[in-house]
Amino acid sequence: MRRKDTTGAGDVKTRGPRAARKAPSPEPRERILQEATRLIAQRGFGAISVNDVALAVGISKQALLYHYPSREALHEAVVASLIEHSNRHLLLLLGAFSGKGEERLERAMAQIRQFFDTDPHAARVILRELLDGDRTQVSRLSQGVEPWLRLMADTLRQGQQEGHIRQELDVEAAVAHVGTLLLTTFALLPLEGWPGVNDVEWRERRLGEVVRIIERYLFTQASPGPESPPRPASSRRQTK
């Protein structure tokens, strides 16, 4: 479009309204990583191929190998991504322990839940890696989560000194037990349900019981907390 220049300098070009730009899609490398993580969570690393991931992304095998030169390199990238993600949340988890007693557990659970919610495949990938028993990957995962484990162990010891945590508790073993409970719960949540209960309600009830179990296990005197509202009859166990 042109408009006449009244100053005599000639016609001046003007631009019409710009079309709205579409949000950029994830880069190919990131899309490959996302699909590889999803497939490993579903099947395990041993049951997927480079071609499986390429098909899921919608690119050729050669294009995938340009970004990740081998199946093993892709596997290592998935594990490294999980470790990086966990380390980012570790900084938030540190801030969760500013309260006392049960407050720390509630805040820590909120951060742990956020970690698994933002990466819904993480728990199953970690669990599959542990069950597959690849020593190299298990060692990398162990090193990656070690800061989390040390933080939890140090917090339990501090709680014992303050009288909040049971004195007879074996701190390291307790961290292992709690970690296993959390990992398996978050890994299985997307796959399970209960007859007559919708997924959202069931998720909240399961996680609520996990917090209650951990609280009763760790603390010298667990807080009773607010009473839960009565559940609908359809979700209660039917007895004769």
Short mmCIF file of C-alpha atoms in Angstrom, two decimals:
data_model
loop_
_atom_site.label_atom_id
_atom_site.label_comp_id
_atom_site.label_asym_id
_atom_site.label_seq_id
_atom_site.Cartn_x
_atom_site.Cartn_y
_atom_site.Cartn_z
CA MET A 1 0.00 0.00 0.00
CA ARG A 2 1.27 3.49 -0.87
CA ARG A 3 0.26 6.89 0.46
CA LYS A 4 1.10 10.17 -1.17
CA ASP A 5 3.79 12.24 0.48
CA THR A 6 2.40 15.76 0.88
CA THR A 7 5.92 17.13 1.33
CA GLY A 8 6.73 16.37 -2.29
CA ALA A 9 9.26 13.65 -1.58
CA GLY A 10 7.28 11.09 -3.53
CA ASP A 11 5.17 8.14 -2.57
CA VAL A 12 5.97 6.41 0.71
CA LYS A 13 5.38 2.72 1.29
CA THR A 14 3.32 1.74 4.31
CA ARG A 15 2.89 -1.73 5.75
CA GLY A 16 -0.42 -3.35 6.42
CA PRO A 17 -1.24 -5.22 9.64
CA ARG A 18 1.09 -8.15 10.33
CA ALA A 19 -0.30 -11.63 10.57
CA ALA A 20 -0.12 -13.12 14.05
CA ARG A 21 2.88 -15.39 14.45
CA LYS A 22 2.37 -18.95 15.50
CA ALA A 23 4.06 -20.12 18.67
CA PRO A 24 7.29 -21.89 17.70
CA SER A 25 7.19 -25.65 17.98
CA PRO A 26 9.85 -27.42 20.04
CA GLU A 27 13.18 -27.85 18.30
CA PRO A 28 13.72 -31.29 16.69
CA ARG A 29 16.30 -32.23 19.31
CA GLU A 30 13.87 -31.45 22.13
CA ARG A 31 11.00 -33.29 20.42
CA ILE A 32 13.21 -36.34 19.99
CA LEU A 33 14.07 -36.25 23.69
CA GLN A 34 10.41 -35.90 24.70
CA GLU A 35 9.27 -38.85 22.58
CA ALA A 36 12.19 -41.03 23.67
CA THR A 37 11.33 -40.32 27.31
CA ARG A 38 7.67 -41.19 26.71
CA LEU A 39 8.51 -44.45 24.91
CA ILE A 40 11.03 -45.53 27.55
CA ALA A 41 8.39 -44.88 30.22
CA GLN A 42 5.89 -47.03 28.32
CA ARG A 43 8.11 -49.91 27.20
CA GLY A 44 11.56 -49.65 28.75
CA PHE A 45 14.74 -48.81 26.86
CA GLY A 46 15.35 -52.41 25.82
CA ALA A 47 12.06 -52.53 23.90
CA ILE A 48 12.49 -49.44 21.73
CA SER A 49 14.61 -48.68 18.69
CA VAL A 50 15.89 -45.52 17.05
CA ASN A 51 13.29 -46.06 14.33
CA ASP A 52 10.48 -46.21 16.94
CA VAL A 53 11.49 -42.79 18.25
CA ALA A 54 11.89 -41.35 14.75
CA LEU A 55 8.38 -42.51 13.79
CA ALA A 56 6.93 -40.99 16.97
CA VAL A 57 8.59 -37.65 16.21
CA GLY A 58 7.67 -37.78 12.52
CA ILE A 59 11.19 -37.60 11.12
CA SER A 60 13.51 -40.01 9.36
CA LYS A 61 15.93 -42.26 11.18
CA GLN A 62 18.81 -40.40 9.53
CA ALA A 63 17.49 -37.07 10.82
CA LEU A 64 17.32 -38.45 14.35
CA LEU A 65 20.87 -39.82 14.14
CA TYR A 66 22.05 -36.35 13.11
CA HIS A 67 21.07 -35.11 16.59
CA TYR A 68 21.81 -38.30 18.55
CA PRO A 69 24.39 -40.44 16.74
CA SER A 70 23.39 -43.72 18.40
CA ARG A 71 20.67 -45.41 20.43
CA GLU A 72 22.95 -45.33 23.47
CA ALA A 73 23.57 -41.59 23.05
CA LEU A 74 19.81 -41.01 23.07
CA HIS A 75 19.46 -43.15 26.20
CA GLU A 76 22.15 -41.15 27.97
CA ALA A 77 20.46 -37.89 26.94
CA VAL A 78 17.14 -39.01 28.47
CA VAL A 79 18.80 -39.89 31.78
CA ALA A 80 20.82 -36.64 31.77
CA SER A 81 17.63 -34.66 31.16
CA LEU A 82 15.95 -36.27 34.17
CA ILE A 83 18.94 -35.49 36.37
CA GLU A 84 19.02 -31.87 35.20
CA HIS A 85 15.30 -31.52 35.87
CA SER A 86 15.65 -32.99 39.37
CA ASN A 87 18.54 -30.66 40.19
CA ARG A 88 16.46 -27.61 39.24
CA HIS A 89 13.73 -28.72 41.62
CA LEU A 90 16.28 -29.45 44.35
CA LEU A 91 16.78 -25.71 44.80
CA LEU A 92 13.04 -25.33 45.38
CA LEU A 93 13.06 -28.32 47.70
CA LEU A 94 15.73 -26.65 49.83
CA GLY A 95 13.36 -23.77 50.47
CA ALA A 96 10.61 -26.19 51.50
CA PHE A 97 12.47 -27.09 54.70
CA SER A 98 12.19 -23.67 56.29
CA GLY A 99 9.29 -24.74 58.53
CA LYS A 100 9.20 -27.19 61.39
CA GLY A 101 7.95 -30.72 61.80
CA GLU A 102 4.96 -31.58 59.63
CA GLU A 103 5.23 -28.24 57.80
CA ARG A 104 8.44 -29.44 56.22
CA LEU A 105 6.82 -32.65 55.04
CA GLU A 106 3.89 -30.76 53.50
CA ARG A 107 6.16 -28.31 51.70
CA ALA A 108 8.55 -31.02 50.55
CA MET A 109 5.66 -33.12 49.24
CA ALA A 110 4.37 -30.11 47.31
CA GLN A 111 7.74 -29.70 45.58
CA ILE A 112 8.13 -33.42 44.90
CA ARG A 113 4.63 -33.51 43.47
CA GLN A 114 5.41 -30.52 41.25
CA PHE A 115 8.53 -32.30 39.99
CA PHE A 116 6.58 -35.38 38.90
CA ASP A 117 3.63 -33.34 37.60
CA THR A 118 5.81 -31.23 35.31
CA ASP A 119 7.54 -34.36 33.99
CA PRO A 120 4.81 -37.05 34.11
CA HIS A 121 7.05 -39.75 32.61
CA ALA A 122 9.95 -39.23 35.04
CA ALA A 123 8.83 -41.68 37.73
CA ARG A 124 8.25 -44.54 35.30
CA VAL A 125 11.52 -43.92 33.47
CA ILE A 126 13.47 -43.95 36.75
CA LEU A 127 11.67 -47.09 37.90
CA ARG A 128 12.31 -48.86 34.60
CA GLU A 129 15.99 -47.92 34.68
CA LEU A 130 16.31 -49.37 38.18
CA LEU A 131 14.51 -52.58 37.19
CA ASP A 132 16.49 -52.97 33.95
CA GLY A 133 19.66 -52.92 36.03
CA ASP A 134 22.01 -51.28 33.52
CA ARG A 135 24.87 -50.49 35.88
CA THR A 136 26.07 -47.46 33.95
CA GLN A 137 22.67 -45.77 33.85
CA VAL A 138 21.77 -46.78 37.42
CA SER A 139 25.07 -45.29 38.59
CA ARG A 140 24.34 -42.04 36.74
CA LEU A 141 20.85 -41.87 38.22
CA SER A 142 22.18 -42.58 41.70
CA GLN A 143 24.70 -39.76 41.41
CA GLY A 144 21.98 -37.47 40.09
CA VAL A 145 19.55 -38.05 42.97
CA GLU A 146 22.24 -38.18 45.66
CA PRO A 147 21.74 -34.49 46.59
CA TRP A 148 18.03 -35.20 47.19
CA LEU A 149 18.87 -38.20 49.38
CA ARG A 150 21.45 -36.30 51.42
CA LEU A 151 19.05 -33.41 51.94
CA MET A 152 16.32 -35.74 53.18
CA ALA A 153 18.71 -37.64 55.47
CA ASP A 154 20.13 -34.43 56.97
CA THR A 155 16.61 -33.12 57.55
CA LEU A 156 15.58 -36.31 59.36
CA ARG A 157 18.66 -36.12 61.58
CA GLN A 158 17.85 -32.52 62.42
CA GLY A 159 14.29 -33.60 63.20
CA GLN A 160 15.62 -36.25 65.58
CA GLN A 161 17.64 -33.59 67.40
CA GLU A 162 14.55 -31.37 67.65
CA GLY A 163 12.40 -34.26 68.85
CA HIS A 164 10.07 -34.29 65.83
CA ILE A 165 11.43 -37.48 64.23
CA ARG A 166 11.47 -40.88 65.96
CA GLN A 167 14.83 -41.49 67.61
CA GLU A 168 14.95 -45.19 66.71
CA LEU A 169 14.64 -44.42 63.01
CA ASP A 170 17.48 -45.59 60.75
CA VAL A 171 17.76 -42.38 58.74
CA GLU A 172 19.31 -43.75 55.55
CA ALA A 173 16.98 -46.77 55.45
CA ALA A 174 14.00 -44.49 56.10
CA VAL A 175 14.95 -42.27 53.16
CA ALA A 176 15.19 -45.36 50.95
CA HIS A 177 11.76 -46.60 52.07
CA VAL A 178 10.08 -43.22 51.62
CA GLY A 179 11.75 -42.75 48.24
CA THR A 180 10.53 -46.15 47.04
CA LEU A 181 6.99 -45.38 48.20
CA LEU A 182 6.96 -42.02 46.40
CA LEU A 183 8.55 -43.35 43.22
CA THR A 184 6.21 -46.32 42.83
CA THR A 185 3.16 -44.23 43.70
CA PHE A 186 3.87 -41.57 41.07
CA ALA A 187 4.88 -44.22 38.51
CA LEU A 188 1.63 -46.17 38.91
CA LEU A 189 -0.83 -43.29 39.37
CA PRO A 190 -1.44 -42.77 35.61
CA LEU A 191 -2.08 -46.49 35.14
CA GLU A 192 -4.42 -47.30 38.00
CA GLY A 193 -7.82 -46.31 39.29
CA TRP A 194 -10.67 -47.45 41.50
CA PRO A 195 -14.13 -48.57 40.36
CA GLY A 196 -16.66 -45.74 40.62
CA VAL A 197 -14.04 -43.07 41.41
CA ASN A 198 -12.91 -40.50 38.84
CA ASP A 199 -9.20 -40.12 38.16
CA VAL A 200 -8.81 -36.69 39.78
CA GLU A 201 -10.48 -37.75 43.03
CA TRP A 202 -8.53 -41.01 43.14
CA ARG A 203 -5.22 -39.21 42.61
CA GLU A 204 -5.90 -36.84 45.50
CA ARG A 205 -6.97 -39.68 47.80
CA ARG A 206 -3.90 -41.78 46.96
CA LEU A 207 -1.47 -38.92 47.50
CA GLY A 208 -3.26 -37.93 50.70
CA GLU A 209 -2.76 -41.42 52.09
CA VAL A 210 0.89 -41.40 51.05
CA VAL A 211 1.44 -38.24 53.10
CA ARG A 212 -0.41 -39.80 56.04
CA ILE A 213 1.69 -42.99 55.86
CA ILE A 214 4.97 -41.04 55.72
CA GLU A 215 3.87 -38.75 58.54
CA ARG A 216 2.92 -41.65 60.82
CA TYR A 217 6.16 -43.45 59.97
CA LEU A 218 8.55 -40.56 60.57
CA PHE A 219 7.14 -38.28 63.23
CA THR A 220 7.00 -38.85 66.97
CA GLN A 221 3.48 -37.46 67.09
CA ALA A 222 1.78 -37.02 63.74
CA SER A 223 -0.72 -34.21 63.54
CA PRO A 224 -4.29 -35.42 63.10
CA GLY A 225 -5.00 -32.81 60.43
CA PRO A 226 -8.44 -31.70 59.31
CA GLU A 227 -11.10 -34.32 58.95
CA SER A 228 -11.75 -35.41 55.38
CA PRO A 229 -15.28 -34.90 54.04
CA PRO A 230 -17.36 -38.08 53.81
CA ARG A 231 -16.81 -39.93 50.54
CA PRO A 232 -19.77 -40.80 48.31
CA ALA A 233 -21.31 -44.20 48.92
CA SER A 234 -20.23 -45.43 45.50
CA SER A 235 -16.55 -45.05 46.47
CA ARG A 236 -16.84 -46.84 49.81
CA ARG A 237 -16.16 -50.52 50.19
CA GLN A 238 -19.40 -52.45 50.13
CA THR A 239 -19.78 -54.93 52.96
CA LYS A 240 -22.54 -57.40 53.70
#
